[in-house]
mmCIF file of N, CA and C in Angstrom:
data_model
loop_
_atom_site.group_PDB
_atom_site.id
_atom_site.type_symbol
_atom_site.label_atom_id
_atom_site.label_comp_id
_atom_site.label_asym_id
_atom_site.label_seq_id
_atom_site.Cartn_x
_atom_site.Cartn_y
_atom_site.Cartn_z
ATOM 1 N N MET M 1 -45.956 88.949 -16.414
ATOM 2 C CA MET M 1 -46.190 89.648 -15.312
ATOM 3 C C MET M 1 -45.619 89.749 -14.594
ATOM 4 N N PRO M 2 -45.282 90.949 -13.144
ATOM 5 C CA PRO M 2 -44.734 91.015 -12.095
ATOM 6 C C PRO M 2 -46.082 89.962 -11.183
ATOM 7 N N LYS M 3 -45.755 89.243 -10.231
ATOM 8 C CA LYS M 3 -46.392 88.784 -9.111
ATOM 9 C C LYS M 3 -46.375 89.638 -8.004
ATOM 10 N N LEU M 4 -47.562 89.386 -7.086
ATOM 11 C CA LEU M 4 -47.714 89.998 -5.776
ATOM 12 C C LEU M 4 -48.303 88.707 -5.091
ATOM 13 N N THR M 5 -48.252 88.757 -3.719
ATOM 14 C CA THR M 5 -48.502 87.780 -2.909
ATOM 15 C C THR M 5 -48.638 88.296 -1.420
ATOM 16 N N ILE M 6 -50.034 88.139 -1.386
ATOM 17 C CA ILE M 6 -50.467 89.021 0.043
ATOM 18 C C ILE M 6 -51.107 87.850 1.037
ATOM 19 N N ASP M 7 -50.471 87.474 2.263
ATOM 20 C CA ASP M 7 -51.379 86.859 3.399
ATOM 21 C C ASP M 7 -51.879 87.337 4.294
ATOM 22 N N VAL M 8 -53.230 86.798 4.848
ATOM 23 C CA VAL M 8 -53.719 87.943 5.527
ATOM 24 C C VAL M 8 -54.539 86.683 6.556
ATOM 25 N N PRO M 9 -53.920 86.602 7.842
ATOM 26 C CA PRO M 9 -54.356 85.812 8.907
ATOM 27 C C PRO M 9 -56.006 86.282 9.052
ATOM 28 N N HIS M 10 -56.928 85.388 9.620
ATOM 29 C CA HIS M 10 -58.204 85.227 9.622
ATOM 30 C C HIS M 10 -58.743 84.148 10.905
ATOM 31 N N SER M 11 -59.672 84.180 11.532
ATOM 32 C CA SER M 11 -60.126 83.627 12.601
ATOM 33 C C SER M 11 -61.391 83.006 12.507
ATOM 34 N N LEU M 12 -61.922 83.278 11.319
ATOM 35 C CA LEU M 12 -63.266 82.687 11.029
ATOM 36 C C LEU M 12 -62.889 80.908 9.943
ATOM 37 N N THR M 13 -63.814 80.129 10.060
ATOM 38 C CA THR M 13 -64.185 78.947 9.324
ATOM 39 C C THR M 13 -63.906 79.515 7.843
ATOM 40 N N PRO M 14 -62.967 78.756 7.088
ATOM 41 C CA PRO M 14 -63.075 78.938 5.890
ATOM 42 C C PRO M 14 -64.447 78.823 5.015
ATOM 43 N N ASP M 15 -65.653 78.651 5.435
ATOM 44 C CA ASP M 15 -66.761 78.413 4.963
ATOM 45 C C ASP M 15 -67.242 80.061 4.966
ATOM 46 N N GLU M 16 -67.382 80.523 6.292
ATOM 47 C CA GLU M 16 -67.732 81.802 6.415
ATOM 48 C C GLU M 16 -66.556 82.961 5.670
ATOM 49 N N ALA M 17 -65.654 82.550 5.639
ATOM 50 C CA ALA M 17 -64.737 83.586 4.908
ATOM 51 C C ALA M 17 -65.081 83.864 3.417
ATOM 52 N N VAL M 18 -65.538 82.334 2.773
ATOM 53 C CA VAL M 18 -65.614 82.700 1.335
ATOM 54 C C VAL M 18 -67.254 83.216 1.454
ATOM 55 N N GLN M 19 -68.043 83.080 2.064
ATOM 56 C CA GLN M 19 -69.294 83.666 2.111
ATOM 57 C C GLN M 19 -69.168 85.112 1.941
ATOM 58 N N ARG M 20 -68.419 85.583 2.691
ATOM 59 C CA ARG M 20 -67.937 87.225 3.179
ATOM 60 C C ARG M 20 -67.443 87.971 1.691
ATOM 61 N N LEU M 21 -66.293 86.854 1.176
ATOM 62 C CA LEU M 21 -65.644 87.528 -0.139
ATOM 63 C C LEU M 21 -66.512 87.404 -1.210
ATOM 64 N N LYS M 22 -67.695 86.318 -1.482
ATOM 65 C CA LYS M 22 -68.556 86.291 -2.239
ATOM 66 C C LYS M 22 -69.268 87.722 -2.266
ATOM 67 N N GLN M 23 -69.718 88.006 -1.093
ATOM 68 C CA GLN M 23 -70.542 89.265 -0.907
ATOM 69 C C GLN M 23 -70.000 90.081 -1.252
ATOM 70 N N LYS M 24 -68.588 90.437 -0.767
ATOM 71 C CA LYS M 24 -67.818 91.576 -1.399
ATOM 72 C C LYS M 24 -67.727 91.652 -2.650
ATOM 73 N N PHE M 25 -67.407 90.586 -3.432
ATOM 74 C CA PHE M 25 -67.184 90.820 -4.878
ATOM 75 C C PHE M 25 -68.132 91.050 -5.474
ATOM 76 N N ALA M 26 -69.226 90.349 -5.033
ATOM 77 C CA ALA M 26 -70.786 90.754 -5.844
ATOM 78 C C ALA M 26 -70.999 92.057 -5.398
ATOM 79 N N GLU M 27 -70.658 92.897 -4.721
ATOM 80 C CA GLU M 27 -70.796 94.337 -4.488
ATOM 81 C C GLU M 27 -69.731 95.181 -5.095
ATOM 82 N N ALA M 28 -68.509 94.835 -5.367
ATOM 83 C CA ALA M 28 -67.824 95.505 -6.373
ATOM 84 C C ALA M 28 -67.977 95.268 -7.989
ATOM 85 N N LYS M 29 -68.640 93.832 -8.237
ATOM 86 C CA LYS M 29 -68.772 93.660 -9.454
ATOM 87 C C LYS M 29 -70.158 94.617 -9.846
ATOM 88 N N ALA M 30 -71.036 95.075 -8.970
ATOM 89 C CA ALA M 30 -72.462 95.853 -9.421
ATOM 90 C C ALA M 30 -71.408 97.453 -9.299
ATOM 91 N N GLU M 31 -70.881 97.710 -8.463
ATOM 92 C CA GLU M 31 -70.361 99.166 -8.439
ATOM 93 C C GLU M 31 -69.322 99.257 -9.301
ATOM 94 N N TYR M 32 -68.634 98.544 -10.087
ATOM 95 C CA TYR M 32 -67.459 99.119 -10.885
ATOM 96 C C TYR M 32 -67.477 97.983 -12.227
ATOM 97 N N GLY M 33 -68.767 97.206 -12.244
ATOM 98 C CA GLY M 33 -68.582 96.419 -13.450
ATOM 99 C C GLY M 33 -68.568 97.257 -14.790
ATOM 100 N N SER M 34 -69.258 98.161 -14.889
ATOM 101 C CA SER M 34 -69.526 98.931 -15.842
ATOM 102 C C SER M 34 -67.886 99.817 -16.264
ATOM 103 N N ARG M 35 -67.110 99.369 -15.664
ATOM 104 C CA ARG M 35 -65.730 99.897 -15.936
ATOM 105 C C ARG M 35 -64.539 99.029 -16.039
ATOM 106 N N VAL M 36 -64.899 97.808 -16.157
ATOM 107 C CA VAL M 36 -63.912 96.457 -16.222
ATOM 108 C C VAL M 36 -64.375 95.842 -17.539
ATOM 109 N N ASN M 37 -63.600 95.513 -18.223
ATOM 110 C CA ASN M 37 -63.704 94.446 -19.276
ATOM 111 C C ASN M 37 -63.286 92.697 -19.170
ATOM 112 N N ASN M 38 -63.812 92.030 -19.789
ATOM 113 C CA ASN M 38 -63.386 90.793 -19.623
ATOM 114 C C ASN M 38 -63.345 90.117 -18.480
ATOM 115 N N LEU M 39 -64.115 90.309 -17.447
ATOM 116 C CA LEU M 39 -64.027 89.963 -16.140
ATOM 117 C C LEU M 39 -64.411 88.395 -16.093
ATOM 118 N N ARG M 40 -63.471 87.869 -15.627
ATOM 119 C CA ARG M 40 -63.862 86.653 -15.077
ATOM 120 C C ARG M 40 -63.862 85.871 -13.511
ATOM 121 N N ASP M 41 -64.400 85.608 -12.932
ATOM 122 C CA ASP M 41 -64.966 84.765 -11.657
ATOM 123 C C ASP M 41 -65.203 83.474 -11.685
ATOM 124 N N GLU M 42 -64.612 82.723 -11.003
ATOM 125 C CA GLU M 42 -64.830 81.592 -10.546
ATOM 126 C C GLU M 42 -64.484 81.108 -8.944
ATOM 127 N N TRP M 43 -65.297 80.571 -8.184
ATOM 128 C CA TRP M 43 -64.802 79.931 -7.171
ATOM 129 C C TRP M 43 -65.018 78.390 -7.334
ATOM 130 N N THR M 44 -64.074 77.726 -6.622
ATOM 131 C CA THR M 44 -64.079 75.939 -6.608
ATOM 132 C C THR M 44 -63.913 76.076 -5.166
ATOM 133 N N ASP M 45 -64.793 75.240 -4.301
ATOM 134 C CA ASP M 45 -64.133 75.265 -3.065
ATOM 135 C C ASP M 45 -64.194 76.313 -2.427
ATOM 136 N N HIS M 46 -62.789 76.476 -1.801
ATOM 137 C CA HIS M 46 -62.148 77.427 -1.304
ATOM 138 C C HIS M 46 -61.273 78.827 -1.908
ATOM 139 N N THR M 47 -61.512 77.983 -3.309
ATOM 140 C CA THR M 47 -60.200 79.146 -4.193
ATOM 141 C C THR M 47 -61.483 79.751 -5.047
ATOM 142 N N PHE M 48 -60.708 80.693 -5.128
ATOM 143 C CA PHE M 48 -61.179 82.003 -6.028
ATOM 144 C C PHE M 48 -60.152 82.211 -7.190
ATOM 145 N N ASP M 49 -60.443 81.941 -8.674
ATOM 146 C CA ASP M 49 -59.980 82.420 -9.630
ATOM 147 C C ASP M 49 -60.519 83.640 -10.331
ATOM 148 N N PHE M 50 -59.673 84.745 -10.724
ATOM 149 C CA PHE M 50 -60.289 85.995 -11.513
ATOM 150 C C PHE M 50 -59.013 86.359 -12.279
ATOM 151 N N SER M 51 -60.183 87.438 -13.100
ATOM 152 C CA SER M 51 -59.110 87.830 -14.113
ATOM 153 C C SER M 51 -59.964 89.137 -14.676
ATOM 154 N N ALA M 52 -59.302 90.215 -14.849
ATOM 155 C CA ALA M 52 -60.627 91.327 -15.555
ATOM 156 C C ALA M 52 -59.096 92.321 -16.173
ATOM 157 N N GLU M 53 -60.102 93.398 -16.807
ATOM 158 C CA GLU M 53 -59.119 94.020 -17.769
ATOM 159 C C GLU M 53 -59.670 95.734 -17.664
ATOM 160 N N ALA M 54 -59.184 96.829 -17.098
ATOM 161 C CA ALA M 54 -59.483 97.997 -16.930
ATOM 162 C C ALA M 54 -58.314 99.213 -17.425
ATOM 163 N N VAL M 55 -58.524 100.094 -17.850
ATOM 164 C CA VAL M 55 -57.996 101.180 -18.190
ATOM 165 C C VAL M 55 -56.466 100.510 -19.339
ATOM 166 N N GLY M 56 -57.075 99.461 -20.043
ATOM 167 C CA GLY M 56 -55.675 99.090 -20.703
ATOM 168 C C GLY M 56 -54.926 98.022 -20.204
ATOM 169 N N MET M 57 -55.330 97.478 -18.683
ATOM 170 C CA MET M 57 -54.387 96.568 -18.117
ATOM 171 C C MET M 57 -55.187 95.509 -17.622
ATOM 172 N N LYS M 58 -54.359 94.314 -17.588
ATOM 173 C CA LYS M 58 -55.061 92.806 -17.274
ATOM 174 C C LYS M 58 -54.281 92.716 -15.661
ATOM 175 N N VAL M 59 -55.281 92.101 -14.986
ATOM 176 C CA VAL M 59 -54.711 91.711 -14.088
ATOM 177 C C VAL M 59 -55.422 90.058 -13.577
ATOM 178 N N SER M 60 -54.779 89.096 -12.904
ATOM 179 C CA SER M 60 -55.788 87.856 -13.041
ATOM 180 C C SER M 60 -54.289 87.342 -11.678
ATOM 181 N N GLY M 61 -55.237 86.199 -10.746
ATOM 182 C CA GLY M 61 -54.806 86.013 -9.652
ATOM 183 C C GLY M 61 -56.124 84.753 -9.185
ATOM 184 N N ARG M 62 -55.490 84.405 -7.467
ATOM 185 C CA ARG M 62 -55.989 83.654 -7.231
ATOM 186 C C ARG M 62 -56.169 83.664 -5.509
ATOM 187 N N ILE M 63 -57.266 83.334 -4.963
ATOM 188 C CA ILE M 63 -57.572 83.421 -3.548
ATOM 189 C C ILE M 63 -57.770 82.212 -3.221
ATOM 190 N N ALA M 64 -56.713 81.662 -2.315
ATOM 191 C CA ALA M 64 -56.868 80.643 -1.328
ATOM 192 C C ALA M 64 -57.322 80.752 -0.053
ATOM 193 N N VAL M 65 -58.420 80.204 0.672
ATOM 194 C CA VAL M 65 -59.030 80.591 1.981
ATOM 195 C C VAL M 65 -58.592 79.589 2.397
ATOM 196 N N GLU M 66 -57.742 79.265 3.460
ATOM 197 C CA GLU M 66 -57.111 78.380 3.916
ATOM 198 C C GLU M 66 -57.549 78.448 5.530
ATOM 199 N N PRO M 67 -57.647 77.536 6.586
ATOM 200 C CA PRO M 67 -58.419 77.742 7.693
ATOM 201 C C PRO M 67 -57.861 78.611 8.716
ATOM 202 N N ARG M 68 -56.660 79.476 8.695
ATOM 203 C CA ARG M 68 -56.406 80.717 9.394
ATOM 204 C C ARG M 68 -55.724 81.468 8.443
ATOM 205 N N ASN M 69 -55.754 81.368 7.594
ATOM 206 C CA ASN M 69 -55.340 82.531 6.414
ATOM 207 C C ASN M 69 -56.129 82.283 4.825
ATOM 208 N N LEU M 70 -55.754 83.893 4.677
ATOM 209 C CA LEU M 70 -55.744 83.956 3.135
ATOM 210 C C LEU M 70 -55.047 84.315 2.074
ATOM 211 N N ARG M 71 -54.778 83.833 1.168
ATOM 212 C CA ARG M 71 -53.408 84.006 0.703
ATOM 213 C C ARG M 71 -53.784 84.431 -0.951
ATOM 214 N N LEU M 72 -53.705 85.582 -1.271
ATOM 215 C CA LEU M 72 -53.979 86.460 -2.693
ATOM 216 C C LEU M 72 -52.434 86.400 -3.540
ATOM 217 N N GLU M 73 -52.575 85.589 -4.401
ATOM 218 C CA GLU M 73 -51.300 85.427 -5.627
ATOM 219 C C GLU M 73 -52.021 86.467 -6.650
ATOM 220 N N MET M 74 -51.462 87.321 -7.397
ATOM 221 C CA MET M 74 -51.970 88.008 -8.238
ATOM 222 C C MET M 74 -50.685 88.547 -9.206
ATOM 223 N N SER M 75 -50.900 88.542 -10.525
ATOM 224 C CA SER M 75 -50.223 89.030 -11.945
ATOM 225 C C SER M 75 -50.872 90.562 -11.609
ATOM 226 N N LEU M 76 -49.744 91.240 -11.600
ATOM 227 C CA LEU M 76 -50.119 92.500 -12.014
ATOM 228 C C LEU M 76 -48.866 93.230 -13.043
ATOM 229 N N PRO M 77 -49.626 94.031 -14.156
ATOM 230 C CA PRO M 77 -49.029 94.939 -15.486
ATOM 231 C C PRO M 77 -47.789 95.332 -14.993
ATOM 232 N N LEU M 78 -46.614 95.331 -15.543
ATOM 233 C CA LEU M 78 -45.571 96.240 -15.226
ATOM 234 C C LEU M 78 -45.643 97.479 -14.581
ATOM 235 N N ALA M 79 -46.357 98.334 -15.240
ATOM 236 C CA ALA M 79 -46.838 99.760 -14.974
ATOM 237 C C ALA M 79 -47.890 99.849 -13.731
ATOM 238 N N ALA M 80 -48.389 98.739 -13.024
ATOM 239 C CA ALA M 80 -48.822 98.765 -11.778
ATOM 240 C C ALA M 80 -47.836 98.484 -10.975
ATOM 241 N N MET M 81 -46.621 97.814 -10.776
ATOM 242 C CA MET M 81 -45.619 97.861 -9.914
ATOM 243 C C MET M 81 -45.344 99.171 -9.573
ATOM 244 N N LEU M 82 -45.182 100.332 -10.065
ATOM 245 C CA LEU M 82 -45.489 101.667 -9.413
ATOM 246 C C LEU M 82 -45.827 101.384 -8.159
ATOM 247 N N PHE M 83 -46.834 101.120 -7.884
ATOM 248 C CA PHE M 83 -47.964 101.030 -6.886
ATOM 249 C C PHE M 83 -48.201 100.142 -6.088
ATOM 250 N N LYS M 84 -47.376 99.252 -6.162
ATOM 251 C CA LYS M 84 -47.279 97.636 -5.250
ATOM 252 C C LYS M 84 -47.362 97.932 -3.941
ATOM 253 N N ARG M 85 -46.870 98.794 -3.248
ATOM 254 C CA ARG M 85 -46.974 98.925 -1.783
ATOM 255 C C ARG M 85 -48.509 99.381 -1.755
ATOM 256 N N THR M 86 -48.775 100.358 -2.328
ATOM 257 C CA THR M 86 -50.099 101.125 -2.205
ATOM 258 C C THR M 86 -51.070 99.886 -2.485
ATOM 259 N N ILE M 87 -51.181 99.197 -3.423
ATOM 260 C CA ILE M 87 -51.992 98.221 -3.738
ATOM 261 C C ILE M 87 -52.052 97.180 -2.694
ATOM 262 N N GLU M 88 -50.932 96.538 -2.259
ATOM 263 C CA GLU M 88 -50.711 95.598 -1.243
ATOM 264 C C GLU M 88 -51.378 96.226 0.058
ATOM 265 N N ASP M 89 -51.050 97.638 0.397
ATOM 266 C CA ASP M 89 -51.704 97.647 1.737
ATOM 267 C C ASP M 89 -53.108 97.887 1.719
ATOM 268 N N ARG M 90 -53.826 98.169 0.788
ATOM 269 C CA ARG M 90 -55.019 98.806 0.269
ATOM 270 C C ARG M 90 -55.935 96.957 0.629
ATOM 271 N N ILE M 91 -55.412 96.058 -0.328
ATOM 272 C CA ILE M 91 -56.003 94.914 -0.110
ATOM 273 C C ILE M 91 -55.507 94.458 1.391
ATOM 274 N N ARG M 92 -54.921 94.351 1.971
ATOM 275 C CA ARG M 92 -54.228 93.816 3.458
ATOM 276 C C ARG M 92 -55.618 94.615 4.334
ATOM 277 N N GLN M 93 -55.978 95.978 3.927
ATOM 278 C CA GLN M 93 -56.857 96.618 4.794
ATOM 279 C C GLN M 93 -58.118 96.291 4.706
ATOM 280 N N GLU M 94 -58.536 96.057 3.376
ATOM 281 C CA GLU M 94 -60.062 95.672 2.933
ATOM 282 C C GLU M 94 -60.126 94.259 3.642
ATOM 283 N N VAL M 95 -59.019 93.347 3.407
ATOM 284 C CA VAL M 95 -59.623 91.488 3.661
ATOM 285 C C VAL M 95 -59.501 91.879 5.231
ATOM 286 N N ALA M 96 -58.644 92.661 6.145
ATOM 287 C CA ALA M 96 -58.495 92.463 7.272
ATOM 288 C C ALA M 96 -59.811 92.905 7.828
ATOM 289 N N GLY M 97 -60.532 93.827 7.318
ATOM 290 C CA GLY M 97 -61.704 94.943 7.901
ATOM 291 C C GLY M 97 -62.674 93.524 7.121
ATOM 292 N N LEU M 98 -62.951 92.943 6.113
ATOM 293 C CA LEU M 98 -63.931 92.349 6.115
ATOM 294 C C LEU M 98 -63.926 91.085 6.637
ATOM 295 N N LEU M 99 -63.029 90.186 6.965
ATOM 296 C CA LEU M 99 -62.780 89.130 7.545
ATOM 297 C C LEU M 99 -62.632 88.889 9.093
ATOM 298 N N GLY M 100 -62.453 90.703 9.526
ATOM 299 C CA GLY M 100 -62.659 90.894 10.995
ATOM 300 C C GLY M 100 -60.939 90.292 11.528
ATOM 301 N N SER M 101 -60.213 90.719 10.627
ATOM 302 C CA SER M 101 -58.530 89.919 11.185
ATOM 303 C C SER M 101 -58.183 91.371 12.199
#
């Protein structure tokens, strides 16, 4: 699977960034959970591992919250690579808004 890596700077403490991400993910799960299969999400300290399947496509990845940066590494299905730039821009926009970057 092709990889997508995104770095987003932030000025929050890692704990505050993690709390905001946890809340956002819980909201997204509640809103979109019925359309996603095999959802797996696990936080370990400041690292979030996830995987899911929707419309027959699987995604998986990891978010690492560092003191001044959030790094998202995600595996995307080949078909989604047509939209890589759009996906990347949307994720940057959402994360920057969430973390006040």
